[in-house]
mmCIF file of C-alpha atoms in Angstrom:
data_model
loop_
_atom_site.group_PDB
_atom_site.id
_atom_site.type_symbol
_atom_site.label_atom_id
_atom_site.label_comp_id
_atom_site.label_asym_id
_atom_site.label_seq_id
_atom_site.Cartn_x
_atom_site.Cartn_y
_atom_site.Cartn_z
ATOM 1 C CA MET A 1 -18.208 76.864 -70.317
ATOM 2 C CA LYS A 2 -15.381 79.298 -69.694
ATOM 3 C CA ASN A 3 -15.767 78.875 -65.923
ATOM 4 C CA THR A 4 -15.531 75.083 -66.319
ATOM 5 C CA ILE A 5 -12.327 75.398 -68.364
ATOM 6 C CA GLY A 6 -10.916 77.900 -65.850
ATOM 7 C CA GLU A 7 -11.693 75.630 -62.900
ATOM 8 C CA ALA A 8 -10.048 72.677 -64.665
ATOM 9 C CA THR A 9 -6.957 74.766 -65.358
ATOM 10 C CA ALA A 10 -6.823 75.904 -61.724
ATOM 11 C CA ARG A 11 -7.108 72.303 -60.540
ATOM 12 C CA GLN A 12 -4.303 71.291 -62.886
ATOM 13 C CA LYS A 13 -2.089 74.078 -61.551
ATOM 14 C CA ARG A 14 -2.806 73.093 -57.965
ATOM 15 C CA GLY A 15 -2.027 69.489 -58.840
ATOM 16 C CA ILE A 16 1.276 70.506 -60.421
ATOM 17 C CA TRP A 17 2.225 72.639 -57.416
ATOM 18 C CA ILE A 18 1.340 69.821 -55.003
ATOM 19 C CA THR A 19 3.411 67.362 -57.059
ATOM 20 C CA VAL A 20 6.358 69.770 -57.138
ATOM 21 C CA ALA A 21 6.077 70.378 -53.384
ATOM 22 C CA ILE A 22 6.020 66.636 -52.679
ATOM 23 C CA LEU A 23 9.088 66.109 -54.898
ATOM 24 C CA VAL A 24 10.950 68.957 -53.186
ATOM 25 C CA LEU A 25 10.115 67.583 -49.732
ATOM 26 C CA PHE A 26 11.244 64.114 -50.852
ATOM 27 C CA ILE A 27 14.550 65.484 -52.164
ATOM 28 C CA VAL A 28 15.099 67.476 -48.957
ATOM 29 C CA ALA A 29 14.382 64.374 -46.846
ATOM 30 C CA VAL A 30 16.824 62.288 -48.903
ATOM 31 C CA LEU A 31 19.530 64.948 -48.637
ATOM 32 C CA ALA A 32 18.961 65.340 -44.886
ATOM 33 C CA GLY A 33 19.241 61.587 -44.421
ATOM 34 C CA PHE A 34 22.394 61.489 -46.516
ATOM 35 C CA LEU A 35 24.013 64.347 -44.600
ATOM 36 C CA HIS A 36 23.002 62.794 -41.268
ATOM 37 C CA LYS A 37 24.552 59.477 -42.280
ATOM 38 C CA LEU A 38 27.630 61.289 -43.576
ATOM 39 C CA ASN A 39 28.118 62.922 -40.173
ATOM 40 C CA GLN A 40 27.741 59.658 -38.257
ATOM 41 C CA PRO A 41 30.923 57.858 -37.107
ATOM 42 C CA ARG A 42 31.989 55.132 -39.500
ATOM 43 C CA VAL A 43 31.594 51.606 -38.141
ATOM 44 C CA ILE A 44 34.725 49.557 -38.744
ATOM 45 C CA SER A 45 35.637 45.939 -38.063
ATOM 46 C CA ASP A 46 37.798 44.719 -35.184
ATOM 47 C CA SER A 47 40.657 44.066 -37.621
ATOM 48 C CA GLU A 48 40.379 47.657 -38.901
ATOM 49 C CA LEU A 49 40.364 48.862 -35.303
ATOM 50 C CA ARG A 50 43.673 47.070 -34.718
ATOM 51 C CA LEU A 51 45.145 48.463 -37.936
ATOM 52 C CA ASN A 52 44.307 51.905 -36.579
ATOM 53 C CA GLY A 53 45.961 51.260 -33.220
ATOM 54 C CA THR A 54 42.971 50.217 -31.101
ATOM 55 C CA VAL A 55 42.310 46.801 -29.578
ATOM 56 C CA LYS A 56 38.781 45.990 -28.424
ATOM 57 C CA LEU A 57 38.426 43.196 -25.901
ATOM 58 C CA GLN A 58 36.280 40.276 -27.046
ATOM 59 C CA ARG A 59 34.354 40.660 -23.815
ATOM 60 C CA ALA A 60 34.462 43.802 -21.682
ATOM 61 C CA ARG A 61 36.107 43.167 -18.308
ATOM 62 C CA ILE A 62 34.515 44.056 -14.971
ATOM 63 C CA ILE A 63 36.767 46.137 -12.703
ATOM 64 C CA ASP A 64 36.907 45.830 -8.910
ATOM 65 C CA ASN A 65 35.880 48.875 -6.905
ATOM 66 C CA PHE A 66 39.109 50.526 -5.737
ATOM 67 C CA ARG A 67 39.177 53.459 -3.323
ATOM 68 C CA LEU A 68 41.555 56.233 -4.396
ATOM 69 C CA ILE A 69 41.833 60.047 -4.141
ATOM 70 C CA SER A 70 40.883 62.534 -6.863
ATOM 71 C CA ASP A 71 43.054 65.522 -7.756
ATOM 72 C CA THR A 72 40.571 67.699 -5.833
ATOM 73 C CA GLY A 73 41.292 65.731 -2.640
ATOM 74 C CA ASP A 74 37.942 63.937 -2.569
ATOM 75 C CA THR A 75 37.529 60.188 -2.211
ATOM 76 C CA TRP A 76 37.311 58.524 -5.606
ATOM 77 C CA HIS A 77 36.093 55.020 -6.439
ATOM 78 C CA THR A 78 36.408 53.117 -9.690
ATOM 79 C CA GLU A 79 32.624 52.761 -9.614
ATOM 80 C CA ASN A 80 32.628 56.512 -10.368
ATOM 81 C CA LEU A 81 33.548 55.545 -13.921
ATOM 82 C CA THR A 82 29.992 54.445 -14.704
ATOM 83 C CA GLY A 83 27.712 56.559 -16.863
ATOM 84 C CA ARG A 84 30.432 58.005 -19.095
ATOM 85 C CA TRP A 85 33.222 56.960 -21.432
ATOM 86 C CA THR A 86 36.644 57.336 -19.813
ATOM 87 C CA LEU A 87 40.121 57.215 -21.319
ATOM 88 C CA VAL A 88 42.590 56.226 -18.590
ATOM 89 C CA PHE A 89 46.327 56.826 -18.792
ATOM 90 C CA PHE A 90 48.811 55.759 -16.100
ATOM 91 C CA GLY A 91 51.698 58.183 -15.707
ATOM 92 C CA PHE A 92 53.308 60.667 -13.306
ATOM 93 C CA THR A 93 54.171 64.335 -13.087
ATOM 94 C CA HIS A 94 57.961 63.825 -13.047
ATOM 95 C CA CYS A 95 57.806 61.847 -16.293
ATOM 96 C CA PRO A 96 60.235 63.504 -18.743
ATOM 97 C CA ASP A 97 58.732 62.551 -22.101
ATOM 98 C CA ILE A 98 56.022 59.887 -22.533
ATOM 99 C CA CYS A 99 53.494 61.449 -20.154
ATOM 100 C CA PRO A 100 53.504 65.039 -21.437
ATOM 101 C CA THR A 101 53.502 63.770 -25.019
ATOM 102 C CA THR A 102 50.574 61.452 -24.323
ATOM 103 C CA LEU A 103 48.544 64.095 -22.498
ATOM 104 C CA SER A 104 49.160 66.592 -25.295
ATOM 105 C CA THR A 105 47.961 64.004 -27.808
ATOM 106 C CA LEU A 106 44.901 63.252 -25.672
ATOM 107 C CA ASN A 107 44.121 66.954 -25.592
ATOM 108 C CA ARG A 108 44.232 67.132 -29.396
ATOM 109 C CA PHE A 109 41.995 64.053 -29.611
ATOM 110 C CA TYR A 110 39.567 65.545 -27.084
ATOM 111 C CA GLN A 111 39.349 68.819 -29.005
ATOM 112 C CA MET A 112 38.583 66.911 -32.223
ATOM 113 C CA LEU A 113 35.463 65.273 -30.765
ATOM 114 C CA ASP A 114 32.082 66.741 -31.599
ATOM 115 C CA GLU A 115 30.153 68.423 -28.828
ATOM 116 C CA THR A 116 27.957 65.389 -28.122
ATOM 117 C CA ALA A 117 30.869 62.967 -27.783
ATOM 118 C CA ARG A 118 32.940 65.385 -25.712
ATOM 119 C CA ALA A 119 30.042 65.906 -23.292
ATOM 120 C CA ASP A 120 30.240 62.318 -22.014
ATOM 121 C CA THR A 121 33.967 61.642 -22.436
ATOM 122 C CA ASP A 122 36.461 61.940 -19.573
ATOM 123 C CA ILE A 123 40.265 61.889 -19.704
ATOM 124 C CA LEU A 124 41.830 60.541 -16.511
ATOM 125 C CA LEU A 125 45.481 60.414 -15.440
ATOM 126 C CA VAL A 126 46.179 57.832 -12.722
ATOM 127 C CA THR A 127 49.569 58.440 -11.142
ATOM 128 C CA VAL A 128 52.067 55.622 -10.734
ATOM 129 C CA ASP A 129 54.055 57.815 -8.341
ATOM 130 C CA PRO A 130 51.627 58.589 -5.489
ATOM 131 C CA SER A 131 54.374 59.465 -3.003
ATOM 132 C CA ARG A 132 55.258 62.590 -5.020
ATOM 133 C CA ASP A 133 51.989 63.180 -6.852
ATOM 134 C CA LYS A 134 49.771 64.573 -4.117
ATOM 135 C CA PRO A 135 46.289 65.771 -5.188
ATOM 136 C CA GLU A 136 47.244 69.432 -5.542
ATOM 137 C CA VAL A 137 50.340 68.572 -7.624
ATOM 138 C CA LEU A 138 48.333 66.278 -9.866
ATOM 139 C CA HIS A 139 45.552 68.823 -10.227
ATOM 140 C CA GLN A 140 47.926 71.533 -11.433
ATOM 141 C CA TYR A 141 49.620 69.096 -13.814
ATOM 142 C CA VAL A 142 46.519 67.771 -15.614
ATOM 143 C CA ASN A 143 44.970 71.241 -15.783
ATOM 144 C CA TYR A 144 48.014 72.460 -17.682
ATOM 145 C CA PHE A 145 47.000 70.198 -20.579
ATOM 146 C CA ASN A 146 43.238 70.670 -20.334
ATOM 147 C CA LYS A 147 40.944 72.111 -17.671
ATOM 148 C CA ASP A 148 38.531 69.206 -18.195
ATOM 149 C CA PHE A 149 41.152 66.515 -17.510
ATOM 150 C CA ARG A 150 41.163 64.806 -14.113
ATOM 151 C CA GLY A 151 43.793 63.041 -12.014
ATOM 152 C CA VAL A 152 43.736 60.263 -9.431
ATOM 153 C CA THR A 153 46.283 59.350 -6.759
ATOM 154 C CA GLY A 154 46.072 57.309 -3.564
ATOM 155 C CA ASP A 155 47.511 54.226 -1.934
ATOM 156 C CA PHE A 156 50.287 52.611 -3.982
ATOM 157 C CA ILE A 157 48.935 49.069 -3.580
ATOM 158 C CA GLU A 158 45.429 50.105 -4.664
ATOM 159 C CA ILE A 159 46.843 51.847 -7.738
ATOM 160 C CA LYS A 160 48.976 48.809 -8.528
ATOM 161 C CA ARG A 161 45.956 46.512 -8.326
ATOM 162 C CA PHE A 162 43.888 48.871 -10.450
ATOM 163 C CA ALA A 163 46.626 49.023 -13.100
ATOM 164 C CA SER A 164 46.996 45.233 -13.081
ATOM 165 C CA GLN A 165 43.301 44.793 -13.866
ATOM 166 C CA LEU A 166 43.776 47.066 -16.882
ATOM 167 C CA ASN A 167 46.961 45.229 -17.964
ATOM 168 C CA VAL A 168 49.135 48.303 -17.442
ATOM 169 C CA PRO A 169 52.537 47.431 -15.902
ATOM 170 C CA PHE A 170 54.689 49.873 -13.980
ATOM 171 C CA ASN A 171 57.831 49.564 -11.905
ATOM 172 C CA LYS A 172 59.923 51.910 -9.785
ATOM 173 C CA VAL A 173 63.510 52.298 -11.048
ATOM 174 C CA VAL A 174 66.212 53.639 -8.680
ATOM 175 C CA LEU A 175 68.680 56.024 -10.309
ATOM 176 C CA GLU A 176 72.356 56.596 -9.462
ATOM 177 C CA ASP A 177 71.767 59.867 -7.609
ATOM 178 C CA ASP A 178 69.376 58.198 -5.123
ATOM 179 C CA ASN A 179 66.514 59.605 -7.131
ATOM 180 C CA TYR A 180 64.067 57.385 -8.988
ATOM 181 C CA THR A 181 61.815 57.213 -11.987
ATOM 182 C CA VAL A 182 58.916 54.929 -12.896
ATOM 183 C CA ASP A 183 58.747 52.754 -15.988
ATOM 184 C CA HIS A 184 55.148 52.242 -17.078
ATOM 185 C CA GLY A 185 52.963 51.082 -19.930
ATOM 186 C CA SER A 186 52.068 53.758 -22.477
ATOM 187 C CA GLN A 187 48.688 52.453 -23.651
ATOM 188 C CA VAL A 188 45.490 54.387 -22.993
ATOM 189 C CA VAL A 189 42.647 52.286 -21.621
ATOM 190 C CA LEU A 190 39.018 52.849 -22.622
ATOM 191 C CA ILE A 191 36.342 52.288 -19.962
ATOM 192 C CA ASN A 192 32.750 52.031 -21.217
ATOM 193 C CA PRO A 193 29.703 53.625 -19.522
ATOM 194 C CA LEU A 194 29.085 50.427 -17.555
ATOM 195 C CA GLY A 195 32.453 51.004 -15.892
ATOM 196 C CA HIS A 196 34.021 48.004 -17.657
ATOM 197 C CA TYR A 197 37.397 47.730 -19.372
ATOM 198 C CA HIS A 198 36.363 47.842 -23.043
ATOM 199 C CA ALA A 199 39.426 48.522 -25.223
ATOM 200 C CA PHE A 200 42.828 50.188 -25.335
ATOM 201 C CA PHE A 201 44.698 52.528 -27.655
ATOM 202 C CA LYS A 202 48.271 51.487 -28.442
ATOM 203 C CA ALA A 203 51.243 53.838 -28.566
ATOM 204 C CA PRO A 204 52.230 55.798 -30.537
ATOM 205 C CA LEU A 205 48.884 57.560 -30.357
ATOM 206 C CA ASP A 206 47.385 59.323 -33.355
ATOM 207 C CA PRO A 207 44.481 61.712 -32.566
ATOM 208 C CA SER A 208 42.772 61.199 -35.942
ATOM 209 C CA LYS A 209 42.925 57.424 -35.724
ATOM 210 C CA MET A 210 41.740 57.545 -32.116
ATOM 211 C CA LYS A 211 38.742 59.652 -33.140
ATOM 212 C CA LEU A 212 37.878 57.147 -35.891
ATOM 213 C CA THR A 213 38.101 54.058 -33.692
ATOM 214 C CA TYR A 214 36.487 55.701 -30.676
ATOM 215 C CA GLY A 215 33.538 56.821 -32.793
ATOM 216 C CA SER A 216 33.071 53.304 -34.148
ATOM 217 C CA ILE A 217 33.214 51.761 -30.660
ATOM 218 C CA ARG A 218 30.674 54.258 -29.311
ATOM 219 C CA THR A 219 28.331 53.591 -32.232
ATOM 220 C CA THR A 220 28.420 49.800 -31.836
ATOM 221 C CA PHE A 221 28.210 49.786 -28.018
ATOM 222 C CA ASN A 222 24.966 48.174 -26.870
ATOM 223 C CA GLY A 223 25.487 48.156 -23.114
#
């Protein structure tokens, strides 16, 4: 009789422990799911994107394949943009204010990304002053802001056509001392992994807002 009572008690204890273990595992799973969701980028609407300084095109735009020169001196094609997300800024090394400010902001944005996002995100400066911005000059310039940043130069007409497809205007302005500067658009263009023009970030740039909108765009991309 005592053995029967003891066995029943042991079974009850095992049942209690199993129930407790199942509850603990359930709670852990719920917490893990909550924390995972908490760490995921927040998906926001197109109107919220615009309020945060980012405009997503209704339909991503295909870009022609232009042949340019990378800051390492190698041939570079716009088809090289496929497979990764790329933020493209048009500027030049003699730019007194907008360009260094923008590249500094892009560096802060880049450093704010998590490791996964940073691994497939490129920052690219396309010069609007190819006559002065030779590959070695451009390479030194972009590396000053971040060693992972890249630059592109090349034929003026090809750069002009490339910029036009991304709706970035620029124009050479002759100064009084026979020198010149270049007026150019200050937006940063976002190219998706298909190599298509997907969105743009409006100036003035805010790294925190860029991280928010970029994360949402990445999350909702179904290309």
